[in-house]
PDB file of C-alpha atoms and ligand atoms in Angstrom:
ATOM      1  CA  MET A   1       0.000   0.000   0.000  1.00 75.00           C
ATOM      2  CA  LYS A   2       1.175   3.525  -0.762  1.00 87.00           C
ATOM      3  CA  THR A   3       2.592   5.558   2.126  1.00 95.00           C
ATOM      4  CA  LEU A   4       1.601   9.230   2.163  1.00 97.00           C
ATOM      5  CA  LYS A   5       3.968  11.968   3.256  1.00 97.00           C
ATOM      6  CA  ILE A   6       2.839  15.079   5.094  1.00 98.00           C
ATOM      7  CA  ALA A   7       5.217  18.007   5.603  1.00 97.00           C
ATOM      8  CA  ILE A   8       4.907  20.097   8.769  1.00 97.00           C
ATOM      9  CA  GLN A   9       7.067  22.834  10.271  1.00 97.00           C
ATOM     10  CA  LYS A  10      10.103  21.441  12.088  1.00 95.00           C
ATOM     11  CA  SER A  11      10.139  24.121  14.757  1.00 93.00           C
ATOM     12  CA  GLY A  12       8.443  27.489  15.097  1.00 95.00           C
ATOM     13  CA  ARG A  13       4.953  28.803  15.579  1.00 97.00           C
ATOM     14  CA  LEU A  14       3.080  26.105  13.677  1.00 98.00           C
ATOM     15  CA  ASN A  15       4.996  23.028  14.867  1.00 96.00           C
ATOM     16  CA  GLU A  16       3.205  22.350  18.141  1.00 96.00           C
ATOM     17  CA  LYS A  17      -0.344  22.860  16.830  1.00 97.00           C
ATOM     18  CA  SER A  18       0.374  20.761  13.719  1.00 97.00           C
ATOM     19  CA  VAL A  19       1.683  17.876  15.840  1.00 96.00           C
ATOM     20  CA  GLU A  20      -1.286  18.208  18.220  1.00 96.00           C
ATOM     21  CA  LEU A  21      -3.784  18.122  15.341  1.00 97.00           C
ATOM     22  CA  LEU A  22      -2.242  14.985  13.823  1.00 97.00           C
ATOM     23  CA  LYS A  23      -2.090  13.265  17.236  1.00 96.00           C
ATOM     24  CA  ASN A  24      -5.755  14.174  17.862  1.00 96.00           C
ATOM     25  CA  CYS A  25      -6.517  12.423  14.572  1.00 97.00           C
ATOM     26  CA  GLY A  26      -5.354   9.243  16.276  1.00 96.00           C
ATOM     27  CA  LEU A  27      -1.988   9.131  14.488  1.00 97.00           C
ATOM     28  CA  SER A  28       0.823   7.635  16.522  1.00 96.00           C
ATOM     29  CA  PHE A  29       4.336   8.953  15.899  1.00 94.00           C
ATOM     30  CA  GLU A  30       7.381  10.308  17.675  1.00 88.00           C
ATOM     31  CA  ASN A  31       7.844  14.073  17.451  1.00 77.00           C
ATOM     32  CA  TYR A  32      11.603  13.708  17.003  1.00 69.00           C
ATOM     33  CA  LYS A  33      13.437  16.987  17.232  1.00 66.00           C
ATOM     34  CA  SER A  34      16.571  15.420  15.791  1.00 70.00           C
ATOM     35  CA  SER A  35      15.054  13.553  12.857  1.00 74.00           C
ATOM     36  CA  LEU A  36      13.541  15.013   9.713  1.00 90.00           C
ATOM     37  CA  ILE A  37      11.196  12.142   9.081  1.00 94.00           C
ATOM     38  CA  SER A  38       8.993  10.178  11.436  1.00 95.00           C
ATOM     39  CA  PRO A  39       6.872   7.156  10.459  1.00 95.00           C
ATOM     40  CA  VAL A  40       3.293   6.886  11.744  1.00 97.00           C
ATOM     41  CA  SER A  41       2.844   3.407  13.243  1.00 96.00           C
ATOM     42  CA  ASN A  42      -0.945   3.088  12.754  1.00 97.00           C
ATOM     43  CA  PHE A  43      -1.589   4.790   9.363  1.00 97.00           C
ATOM     44  CA  PRO A  44       0.346   4.611   6.072  1.00 97.00           C
ATOM     45  CA  LEU A  45       1.880   8.040   6.589  1.00 97.00           C
ATOM     46  CA  GLU A  46       5.275   9.608   7.195  1.00 97.00           C
ATOM     47  CA  ILE A  47       5.757  13.043   8.751  1.00 97.00           C
ATOM     48  CA  LEU A  48       8.458  15.253   7.233  1.00 96.00           C
ATOM     49  CA  PHE A  49       9.729  18.057   9.492  1.00 95.00           C
ATOM     50  CA  LEU A  50      10.798  21.017   7.338  1.00 95.00           C
ATOM     51  CA  ARG A  51      11.393  24.784   7.324  1.00 95.00           C
ATOM     52  CA  ASP A  52       8.000  26.319   6.592  1.00 96.00           C
ATOM     53  CA  ASP A  53       9.287  28.164   3.504  1.00 95.00           C
ATOM     54  CA  ASP A  54      10.098  24.825   1.823  1.00 96.00           C
ATOM     55  CA  ILE A  55       6.730  23.169   2.431  1.00 97.00           C
ATOM     56  CA  PRO A  56       4.693  24.605  -0.496  1.00 98.00           C
ATOM     57  CA  GLU A  57       7.292  23.626  -3.109  1.00 97.00           C
ATOM     58  CA  TYR A  58       7.777  20.145  -1.647  1.00 97.00           C
ATOM     59  CA  VAL A  59       4.023  19.635  -1.980  1.00 98.00           C
ATOM     60  CA  GLN A  60       3.816  21.163  -5.458  1.00 98.00           C
ATOM     61  CA  ASP A  61       6.659  18.904  -6.647  1.00 97.00           C
ATOM     62  CA  GLY A  62       5.110  15.791  -5.072  1.00 96.00           C
ATOM     63  CA  ILE A  63       7.981  15.140  -2.633  1.00 96.00           C
ATOM     64  CA  ALA A  64       5.292  15.441   0.033  1.00 97.00           C
ATOM     65  CA  ASP A  65       1.636  14.616  -0.746  1.00 97.00           C
ATOM     66  CA  LEU A  66       0.327  16.995   1.901  1.00 98.00           C
ATOM     67  CA  GLY A  67       1.550  19.919   3.972  1.00 98.00           C
ATOM     68  CA  ILE A  68       0.509  22.141   6.848  1.00 98.00           C
ATOM     69  CA  VAL A  69       1.655  25.730   6.364  1.00 98.00           C
ATOM     70  CA  GLY A  70       0.544  29.355   6.694  1.00 98.00           C
ATOM     71  CA  GLU A  71      -1.400  30.751   3.715  1.00 98.00           C
ATOM     72  CA  ASN A  72       1.067  33.651   3.684  1.00 98.00           C
ATOM     73  CA  VAL A  73       3.890  31.261   2.753  1.00 98.00           C
ATOM     74  CA  ILE A  74       1.808  29.649  -0.003  1.00 97.00           C
ATOM     75  CA  ARG A  75       0.907  33.018  -1.526  1.00 97.00           C
ATOM     76  CA  GLU A  76       4.487  34.230  -1.331  1.00 97.00           C
ATOM     77  CA  THR A  77       5.916  31.137  -3.058  1.00 95.00           C
ATOM     78  CA  GLU A  78       3.205  31.239  -5.787  1.00 93.00           C
ATOM     79  CA  VAL A  79       2.915  27.460  -6.023  1.00 96.00           C
ATOM     80  CA  GLU A  80       0.218  25.354  -7.660  1.00 96.00           C
ATOM     81  CA  VAL A  81      -1.279  23.250  -4.864  1.00 98.00           C
ATOM     82  CA  SER A  82      -4.767  22.290  -3.718  1.00 97.00           C
ATOM     83  CA  TYR A  83      -6.187  23.979  -0.635  1.00 97.00           C
ATOM     84  CA  LEU A  84      -7.765  21.108   1.284  1.00 98.00           C
ATOM     85  CA  GLN A  85      -8.756  22.520   4.665  1.00 97.00           C
ATOM     86  CA  ARG A  86      -8.386  25.657   6.764  1.00 97.00           C
ATOM     87  CA  LEU A  87      -7.110  24.619  10.177  1.00 98.00           C
ATOM     88  CA  GLY A  88      -8.067  27.506  12.482  1.00 96.00           C
ATOM     89  CA  PHE A  89      -4.655  28.065  14.087  1.00 97.00           C
ATOM     90  CA  GLY A  90      -1.617  30.225  13.224  1.00 98.00           C
ATOM     91  CA  LYS A  91      -3.958  33.171  12.640  1.00 97.00           C
ATOM     92  CA  CYS A  92      -2.213  36.407  11.764  1.00 98.00           C
ATOM     93  CA  SER A  93      -2.358  39.322   9.309  1.00 98.00           C
ATOM     94  CA  LEU A  94       0.197  40.718   6.953  1.00 98.00           C
ATOM     95  CA  LYS A  95       0.122  44.449   7.598  1.00 98.00           C
ATOM     96  CA  ILE A  96       1.901  47.560   6.518  1.00 97.00           C
ATOM     97  CA  ALA A  97       3.086  49.524   9.558  1.00 97.00           C
ATOM     98  CA  VAL A  98       4.707  52.923   9.907  1.00 96.00           C
ATOM     99  CA  PRO A  99       6.625  54.645  12.747  1.00 96.00           C
ATOM    100  CA  ASN A 100       4.105  56.155  15.179  1.00 93.00           C
ATOM    101  CA  ASN A 101       5.546  59.655  14.723  1.00 89.00           C
ATOM    102  CA  ASN A 102       5.003  59.408  10.975  1.00 84.00           C
ATOM    103  CA  SER A 103       2.602  61.562   8.978  1.00 83.00           C
ATOM    104  CA  ILE A 104       1.621  58.759   6.559  1.00 88.00           C
ATOM    105  CA  GLN A 105      -2.136  58.321   6.814  1.00 85.00           C
ATOM    106  CA  HIS A 106      -3.319  57.331   3.342  1.00 91.00           C
ATOM    107  CA  LEU A 107      -2.108  54.529   1.106  1.00 94.00           C
ATOM    108  CA  ASP A 108      -1.312  57.131  -1.584  1.00 95.00           C
ATOM    109  CA  GLN A 109       1.335  58.571   0.692  1.00 96.00           C
ATOM    110  CA  LEU A 110       3.349  55.362   0.291  1.00 96.00           C
ATOM    111  CA  ASN A 111       4.201  56.478  -3.270  1.00 97.00           C
ATOM    112  CA  GLY A 112       7.960  56.887  -3.508  1.00 97.00           C
ATOM    113  CA  LYS A 113       8.509  55.417  -0.033  1.00 97.00           C
ATOM    114  CA  ALA A 114      10.684  52.414   0.896  1.00 97.00           C
ATOM    115  CA  ILE A 115       8.901  49.437   2.495  1.00 98.00           C
ATOM    116  CA  ALA A 116      10.933  46.653   4.125  1.00 98.00           C
ATOM    117  CA  THR A 117       9.454  43.147   4.073  1.00 98.00           C
ATOM    118  CA  THR A 118      10.112  39.431   3.896  1.00 98.00           C
ATOM    119  CA  TYR A 119       7.004  39.155   1.648  1.00 98.00           C
ATOM    120  CA  PRO A 120       7.973  40.989  -1.558  1.00 98.00           C
ATOM    121  CA  VAL A 121       5.665  38.970  -3.839  1.00 98.00           C
ATOM    122  CA  ILE A 122       2.485  39.515  -1.827  1.00 98.00           C
ATOM    123  CA  LEU A 123       3.350  43.146  -1.113  1.00 98.00           C
ATOM    124  CA  GLY A 124       4.237  43.778  -4.779  1.00 98.00           C
ATOM    125  CA  LYS A 125       0.817  42.486  -5.916  1.00 98.00           C
ATOM    126  CA  PHE A 126      -0.978  44.520  -3.250  1.00 98.00           C
ATOM    127  CA  LEU A 127       0.772  47.762  -4.231  1.00 98.00           C
ATOM    128  CA  LYS A 128       0.157  47.101  -7.917  1.00 98.00           C
ATOM    129  CA  GLU A 129      -3.564  46.592  -7.260  1.00 97.00           C
ATOM    130  CA  LYS A 130      -3.654  49.881  -5.359  1.00 97.00           C
ATOM    131  CA  ASN A 131      -1.620  51.603  -8.061  1.00 97.00           C
ATOM    132  CA  ILE A 132       1.157  52.612  -5.697  1.00 97.00           C
ATOM    133  CA  GLN A 133       4.789  52.904  -6.746  1.00 97.00           C
ATOM    134  CA  ALA A 134       6.933  52.151  -3.716  1.00 97.00           C
ATOM    135  CA  ASP A 135      10.394  50.721  -3.323  1.00 98.00           C
ATOM    136  CA  ILE A 136      10.133  47.196  -1.853  1.00 98.00           C
ATOM    137  CA  ARG A 137      13.231  46.326   0.192  1.00 98.00           C
ATOM    138  CA  THR A 138      13.398  42.573   0.708  1.00 97.00           C
ATOM    139  CA  ILE A 139      15.116  41.521   3.904  1.00 96.00           C
ATOM    140  CA  SER A 140      15.162  38.120   5.568  1.00 93.00           C
ATOM    141  CA  GLY A 141      14.182  38.990   9.146  1.00 90.00           C
ATOM    142  CA  SER A 142      13.957  41.559  11.975  1.00 92.00           C
ATOM    143  CA  VAL A 143      11.887  43.726   9.667  1.00 96.00           C
ATOM    144  CA  GLU A 144      10.561  45.869  12.543  1.00 95.00           C
ATOM    145  CA  ILE A 145      13.880  47.535  13.228  1.00 95.00           C
ATOM    146  CA  SER A 146      14.452  48.754   9.690  1.00 96.00           C
ATOM    147  CA  PRO A 147      12.601  52.134   9.929  1.00 95.00           C
ATOM    148  CA  GLY A 148      14.504  52.939  13.135  1.00 93.00           C
ATOM    149  CA  LEU A 149      17.774  52.259  11.326  1.00 94.00           C
ATOM    150  CA  GLY A 150      16.778  54.555   8.475  1.00 93.00           C
ATOM    151  CA  LEU A 151      16.537  51.624   6.038  1.00 94.00           C
ATOM    152  CA  SER A 152      12.868  52.106   5.199  1.00 96.00           C
ATOM    153  CA  ASP A 153       9.868  54.398   5.736  1.00 96.00           C
ATOM    154  CA  ALA A 154       7.450  51.560   6.450  1.00 97.00           C
ATOM    155  CA  ILE A 155       7.404  47.807   6.909  1.00 98.00           C
ATOM    156  CA  CYS A 156       5.132  44.999   5.781  1.00 98.00           C
ATOM    157  CA  ASP A 157       5.143  42.115   8.221  1.00 97.00           C
ATOM    158  CA  LEU A 158       3.038  39.471   9.972  1.00 97.00           C
ATOM    159  CA  VAL A 159       1.180  40.627  13.046  1.00 96.00           C
ATOM    160  CA  SER A 160      -0.916  38.646  15.506  1.00 94.00           C
ATOM    161  CA  THR A 161      -1.232  40.637  18.735  1.00 92.00           C
ATOM    162  CA  GLY A 162       0.610  43.729  17.516  1.00 91.00           C
ATOM    163  CA  GLY A 163       2.937  43.649  20.554  1.00 93.00           C
ATOM    164  CA  THR A 164       6.145  43.479  18.500  1.00 91.00           C
ATOM    165  CA  LEU A 165       5.080  46.440  16.360  1.00 94.00           C
ATOM    166  CA  LYS A 166       4.234  48.496  19.424  1.00 94.00           C
ATOM    167  CA  SER A 167       7.485  47.760  21.204  1.00 94.00           C
ATOM    168  CA  ASN A 168       9.336  48.922  18.087  1.00 94.00           C
ATOM    169  CA  GLY A 169       7.407  52.210  17.894  1.00 95.00           C
ATOM    170  CA  LEU A 170       5.312  51.153  14.891  1.00 96.00           C
ATOM    171  CA  VAL A 171       1.576  51.360  14.218  1.00 95.00           C
ATOM    172  CA  PRO A 172      -0.352  49.163  11.785  1.00 95.00           C
ATOM    173  CA  PHE A 173      -1.553  51.162   8.829  1.00 91.00           C
ATOM    174  CA  ALA A 174      -3.040  48.853   6.177  1.00 95.00           C
ATOM    175  CA  ASP A 175      -4.113  45.183   5.961  1.00 97.00           C
ATOM    176  CA  VAL A 176      -2.527  43.293   3.109  1.00 98.00           C
ATOM    177  CA  MET A 177      -3.842  39.785   3.815  1.00 98.00           C
ATOM    178  CA  SER A 178      -5.052  37.653   6.681  1.00 98.00           C
ATOM    179  CA  SER A 179      -3.694  34.168   7.109  1.00 98.00           C
ATOM    180  CA  GLU A 180      -4.075  30.939   9.028  1.00 98.00           C
ATOM    181  CA  ALA A 181      -2.566  27.475   8.831  1.00 98.00           C
ATOM    182  CA  VAL A 182      -4.038  25.379   6.018  1.00 98.00           C
ATOM    183  CA  LEU A 183      -3.761  21.797   4.845  1.00 98.00           C
ATOM    184  CA  ILE A 184      -2.513  21.735   1.278  1.00 98.00           C
ATOM    185  CA  GLY A 185      -2.089  18.840  -1.114  1.00 98.00           C
ATOM    186  CA  ARG A 186      -0.360  18.094  -4.358  1.00 97.00           C
ATOM    187  CA  LYS A 187      -2.792  18.841  -7.229  1.00 96.00           C
ATOM    188  CA  GLY A 188      -5.056  15.813  -7.617  1.00 94.00           C
ATOM    189  CA  SER A 189      -4.212  14.356  -4.198  1.00 95.00           C
ATOM    190  CA  GLU A 190      -7.736  15.187  -3.017  1.00 95.00           C
ATOM    191  CA  ASP A 191      -9.047  12.280  -5.125  1.00 95.00           C
ATOM    192  CA  GLU A 192      -6.922   9.676  -3.320  1.00 95.00           C
ATOM    193  CA  GLU A 193      -8.655   7.465  -0.753  1.00 96.00           C
ATOM    194  CA  LEU A 194      -5.967   7.835   1.939  1.00 96.00           C
ATOM    195  CA  VAL A 195      -5.991  11.614   1.582  1.00 97.00           C
ATOM    196  CA  LYS A 196      -9.794  11.658   1.824  1.00 97.00           C
ATOM    197  CA  GLU A 197      -9.623   9.563   4.986  1.00 96.00           C
ATOM    198  CA  LEU A 198      -7.066  11.877   6.569  1.00 97.00           C
ATOM    199  CA  ILE A 199      -9.116  14.976   5.664  1.00 97.00           C
ATOM    200  CA  GLN A 200     -12.192  13.367   7.258  1.00 96.00           C
ATOM    201  CA  ARG A 201     -10.244  12.689  10.445  1.00 97.00           C
ATOM    202  CA  ILE A 202      -8.979  16.267  10.542  1.00 97.00           C
ATOM    203  CA  GLN A 203     -12.486  17.649   9.963  1.00 96.00           C
ATOM    204  CA  SER A 204     -13.915  15.499  12.785  1.00 96.00           C
ATOM    205  CA  VAL A 205     -11.311  16.943  15.174  1.00 96.00           C
ATOM    206  CA  LEU A 206     -11.939  20.527  14.007  1.00 96.00           C
ATOM    207  CA  ARG A 207     -15.715  20.154  14.310  1.00 92.00           C
ATOM    208  CA  ALA A 208     -15.315  18.831  17.863  1.00 93.00           C
ATOM    209  CA  LYS A 209     -13.112  21.805  18.763  1.00 91.00           C
ATOM    210  CA  GLU A 210     -15.814  24.219  17.630  1.00 90.00           C
ATOM    211  CA  THR A 211     -18.495  22.545  19.724  1.00 91.00           C
ATOM    212  CA  LYS A 212     -19.247  21.782  23.394  1.00 92.00           C
ATOM    213  CA  TYR A 213     -21.331  18.957  24.828  1.00 93.00           C
ATOM    214  CA  VAL A 214     -23.892  20.327  27.276  1.00 94.00           C
ATOM    215  CA  VAL A 215     -26.124  18.480  29.760  1.00 95.00           C
ATOM    216  CA  LEU A 216     -28.717  20.385  31.758  1.00 96.00           C
ATOM    217  CA  ASN A 217     -31.708  19.658  33.952  1.00 97.00           C
ATOM    218  CA  VAL A 218     -35.076  21.263  33.418  1.00 97.00           C
ATOM    219  CA  HIS A 219     -38.630  20.966  34.691  1.00 97.00           C
ATOM    220  CA  SER A 220     -40.863  19.491  32.006  1.00 97.00           C
ATOM    221  CA  ASP A 221     -42.991  22.676  32.023  1.00 97.00           C
ATOM    222  CA  ASN A 222     -39.960  24.547  30.632  1.00 97.00           C
ATOM    223  CA  LEU A 223     -38.779  21.831  28.243  1.00 96.00           C
ATOM    224  CA  SER A 224     -40.283  23.263  25.054  1.00 94.00           C
ATOM    225  CA  ALA A 225     -38.743  26.683  25.761  1.00 94.00           C
ATOM    226  CA  ILE A 226     -35.341  25.019  26.207  1.00 95.00           C
ATOM    227  CA  ILE A 227     -35.686  22.928  23.043  1.00 93.00           C
ATOM    228  CA  SER A 228     -36.627  25.978  20.975  1.00 92.00           C
ATOM    229  CA  LEU A 229     -33.267  27.520  21.935  1.00 92.00           C
ATOM    230  CA  LEU A 230     -31.206  24.536  20.781  1.00 89.00           C
ATOM    231  CA  PRO A 231     -30.015  23.564  17.302  1.00 74.00           C
ATOM    232  CA  GLY A 232     -32.269  21.043  15.553  1.00 59.00           C
ATOM    233  CA  VAL A 233     -31.224  17.916  13.589  1.00 55.00           C
ATOM    234  CA  LYS A 234     -32.115  14.926  15.799  1.00 68.00           C
ATOM    235  CA  SER A 235     -30.918  16.856  18.819  1.00 71.00           C
ATOM    236  CA  PRO A 236     -31.319  17.191  21.787  1.00 89.00           C
ATOM    237  CA  SER A 237     -31.762  13.914  23.672  1.00 93.00           C
ATOM    238  CA  VAL A 238     -34.219  14.185  26.546  1.00 95.00           C
ATOM    239  CA  VAL A 239     -33.824  11.699  29.415  1.00 96.00           C
ATOM    240  CA  PRO A 240     -36.226  11.421  32.383  1.00 96.00           C
ATOM    241  CA  LEU A 241     -34.711  12.028  35.834  1.00 96.00           C
ATOM    242  CA  ALA A 242     -35.472  10.195  39.095  1.00 96.00           C
ATOM    243  CA  GLU A 243     -37.397  13.237  40.324  1.00 95.00           C
ATOM    244  CA  GLU A 244     -40.831  13.395  38.767  1.00 95.00           C
ATOM    245  CA  ASN A 245     -41.432  16.040  36.042  1.00 97.00           C
ATOM    246  CA  TRP A 246     -37.712  16.710  35.650  1.00 97.00           C
ATOM    247  CA  VAL A 247     -35.644  15.750  32.598  1.00 97.00           C
ATOM    248  CA  ALA A 248     -31.992  15.944  31.561  1.00 97.00           C
ATOM    249  CA  VAL A 249     -31.329  17.493  28.153  1.00 96.00           C
ATOM    250  CA  HIS A 250     -28.162  16.469  26.261  1.00 95.00           C
ATOM    251  CA  THR A 251     -27.076  18.638  23.348  1.00 93.00           C
ATOM    252  CA  VAL A 252     -24.134  20.211  21.528  1.00 91.00           C
ATOM    253  CA  ILE A 253     -23.601  23.974  21.258  1.00 91.00           C
ATOM    254  CA  PRO A 254     -21.242  25.773  18.863  1.00 90.00           C
ATOM    255  CA  GLU A 255     -18.370  27.460  20.693  1.00 86.00           C
ATOM    256  CA  ARG A 256     -19.003  30.775  18.950  1.00 86.00           C
ATOM    257  CA  ASP A 257     -22.398  31.444  20.559  1.00 83.00           C
ATOM    258  CA  PHE A 258     -21.748  29.414  23.681  1.00 87.00           C
ATOM    259  CA  TRP A 259     -22.040  32.061  26.461  1.00 92.00           C
ATOM    260  CA  ASN A 260     -24.997  33.723  24.831  1.00 92.00           C
ATOM    261  CA  LYS A 261     -26.849  30.381  24.599  1.00 92.00           C
ATOM    262  CA  ILE A 262     -25.989  29.427  28.171  1.00 93.00           C
ATOM    263  CA  SER A 263     -27.502  32.615  29.580  1.00 95.00           C
ATOM    264  CA  GLN A 264     -30.633  32.161  27.449  1.00 95.00           C
ATOM    265  CA  LEU A 265     -30.927  28.564  28.676  1.00 96.00           C
ATOM    266  CA  LYS A 266     -30.619  29.656  32.315  1.00 96.00           C
ATOM    267  CA  GLN A 267     -33.303  32.274  31.823  1.00 97.00           C
ATOM    268  CA  ALA A 268     -35.551  29.611  30.311  1.00 96.00           C
ATOM    269  CA  GLY A 269     -35.206  27.489  33.463  1.00 96.00           C
ATOM    270  CA  ALA A 270     -32.128  25.284  32.876  1.00 97.00           C
ATOM    271  CA  GLN A 271     -30.356  24.118  36.036  1.00 97.00           C
ATOM    272  CA  GLY A 272     -27.180  22.168  36.853  1.00 96.00           C
ATOM    273  CA  ILE A 273     -25.621  22.896  33.455  1.00 96.00           C
ATOM    274  CA  VAL A 274     -22.571  20.681  32.813  1.00 95.00           C
ATOM    275  CA  VAL A 275     -20.280  21.454  29.871  1.00 94.00           C
ATOM    276  CA  MET A 276     -17.815  18.933  28.410  1.00 95.00           C
ATOM    277  CA  PRO A 277     -15.251  19.055  25.621  1.00 93.00           C
ATOM    278  CA  ILE A 278     -15.886  16.806  22.620  1.00 94.00           C
ATOM    279  CA  GLU A 279     -13.077  14.721  21.187  1.00 93.00           C
ATOM    280  CA  LYS A 280     -14.405  14.006  17.695  1.00 92.00           C
ATOM    281  CA  ILE A 281     -17.592  14.512  15.657  1.00 91.00           C
ATOM    282  CA  ILE A 282     -17.993  12.047  12.816  1.00 90.00           C
ATOM    283  CA  LEU A 283     -20.801  12.825  10.392  1.00 86.00           C
TER     284      LEU A 283
HETATM  285  P1  ATP B   1      10.982  28.448   9.736  1.00 97.31           P
HETATM  286  O1  ATP B   1      12.165  28.276  10.623  1.00 97.31           O
HETATM  287  O2  ATP B   1      10.196  27.163   9.618  1.00 97.31           O
HETATM  288  O3  ATP B   1      11.309  29.072   8.411  1.00 97.31           O
HETATM  289  P2  ATP B   1       9.764  31.014  10.407  1.00 97.31           P
HETATM  290  O4  ATP B   1      10.652  31.661  11.388  1.00 97.31           O
HETATM  291  O5  ATP B   1       9.790  31.430   8.972  1.00 97.31           O
HETATM  292  O6  ATP B   1       9.976  29.423  10.519  1.00 97.31           O
HETATM  293  P3  ATP B   1       7.529  31.277  12.268  1.00 97.31           P
HETATM  294  O7  ATP B   1       7.853  32.567  12.928  1.00 97.31           O
HETATM  295  O8  ATP B   1       7.691  30.014  13.045  1.00 97.31           O
HETATM  296  O9  ATP B   1       8.250  31.157  10.842  1.00 97.31           O
HETATM  297  O10 ATP B   1       6.018  31.416  11.767  1.00 97.31           O
HETATM  298  C1  ATP B   1       5.392  30.384  11.048  1.00 97.31           C
HETATM  299  C2  ATP B   1       4.031  30.863  10.584  1.00 97.31           C
HETATM  300  O11 ATP B   1       3.216  31.176  11.708  1.00 97.31           O
HETATM  301  C3  ATP B   1       3.987  32.110   9.750  1.00 97.31           C
HETATM  302  O12 ATP B   1       4.329  31.879   8.390  1.00 97.31           O
HETATM  303  C4  ATP B   1       2.529  32.530   9.895  1.00 97.31           C
HETATM  304  O13 ATP B   1       1.709  31.826   8.992  1.00 97.31           O
HETATM  305  C5  ATP B   1       2.191  32.091  11.319  1.00 97.31           C
HETATM  306  N1  ATP B   1       2.112  33.199  12.310  1.00 97.31           N
HETATM  307  C6  ATP B   1       1.115  33.387  13.197  1.00 97.31           C
HETATM  308  N2  ATP B   1       1.316  34.489  13.936  1.00 97.31           N
HETATM  309  C7  ATP B   1       2.448  35.027  13.548  1.00 97.31           C
HETATM  310  C8  ATP B   1       3.188  36.198  13.940  1.00 97.31           C
HETATM  311  N3  ATP B   1       2.777  37.014  14.887  1.00 97.31           N
HETATM  312  N4  ATP B   1       4.357  36.444  13.323  1.00 97.31           N
HETATM  313  C9  ATP B   1       4.809  35.584  12.389  1.00 97.31           C
HETATM  314  N5  ATP B   1       4.138  34.483  11.967  1.00 97.31           N
HETATM  315  C10 ATP B   1       2.965  34.210  12.520  1.00 97.31           C
HETATM  316 MG1   MG B   2      10.321  30.467   7.363  1.00 97.31          MG
END
């Protein structure tokens, strides 16, 4: 049987979450720091640990069948790969930032200015779209210090909390793209059975992460009010309790409107609400 290869970041911001996701999919492997390749003992898969910049090309060229990498890296390397699944971690934005004592307030004012970045391809396309002629200075790291050193007027870099910008006296000025980690595959890989199975496992883990399992007790007089607040589709389960006229309601609630729903449920008479994490949801 064919063995798939999936490339993930060897070390850095995406390594831990990528390993965690694959382990939550039930894959058993050693997260060797010293080795570049690790076999999975219970699925025909090998994990390749690489620099993130190399992952898109390895996948495009078929050296790896799949990869987990930030969208920003894919866009910058301009590869032909299939986007298989957004993964919900590694969220950040590529932003243009300027020194906080700067008078630049409109994109037009970037005309004729120097912008330092490690993302010249993405920035070049963005400026072209906006019809701005600026001088893109490509550097390989520590972009934030370049205005202070007089090397540029602005920077274009990845931001998540904005703390690094702030501590370097910079303020974000324009959004170029937002990014998160994605699962990519060699073109055509999405039709392969093993790839489909792996995607299904990943989706079942992601779905579970977005949802909580909730059990609550309610007097039967209030049951219909409670049910009207909950998502439909064969849910919830209603189980009689030892105390007469009381039932336990079991249901799942999406994480995004969790607190809002809980307060509505309480108002409608729910008591003893217990919330549990879900490991997997298989449709
Ligand atoms: P490598 O050694 O593999 O080349 P790197 O130093 O280029 O790693 P990291 O800093 O580990 O990259 O970031 C990996 C990815 O994490 C980025 O490409 C981006 O998609 C995502 N990311 C999330 N938040 C941030 C952030 N605040 N700054 C930089 N990257 C971020
Ligand atoms: Mg890198």
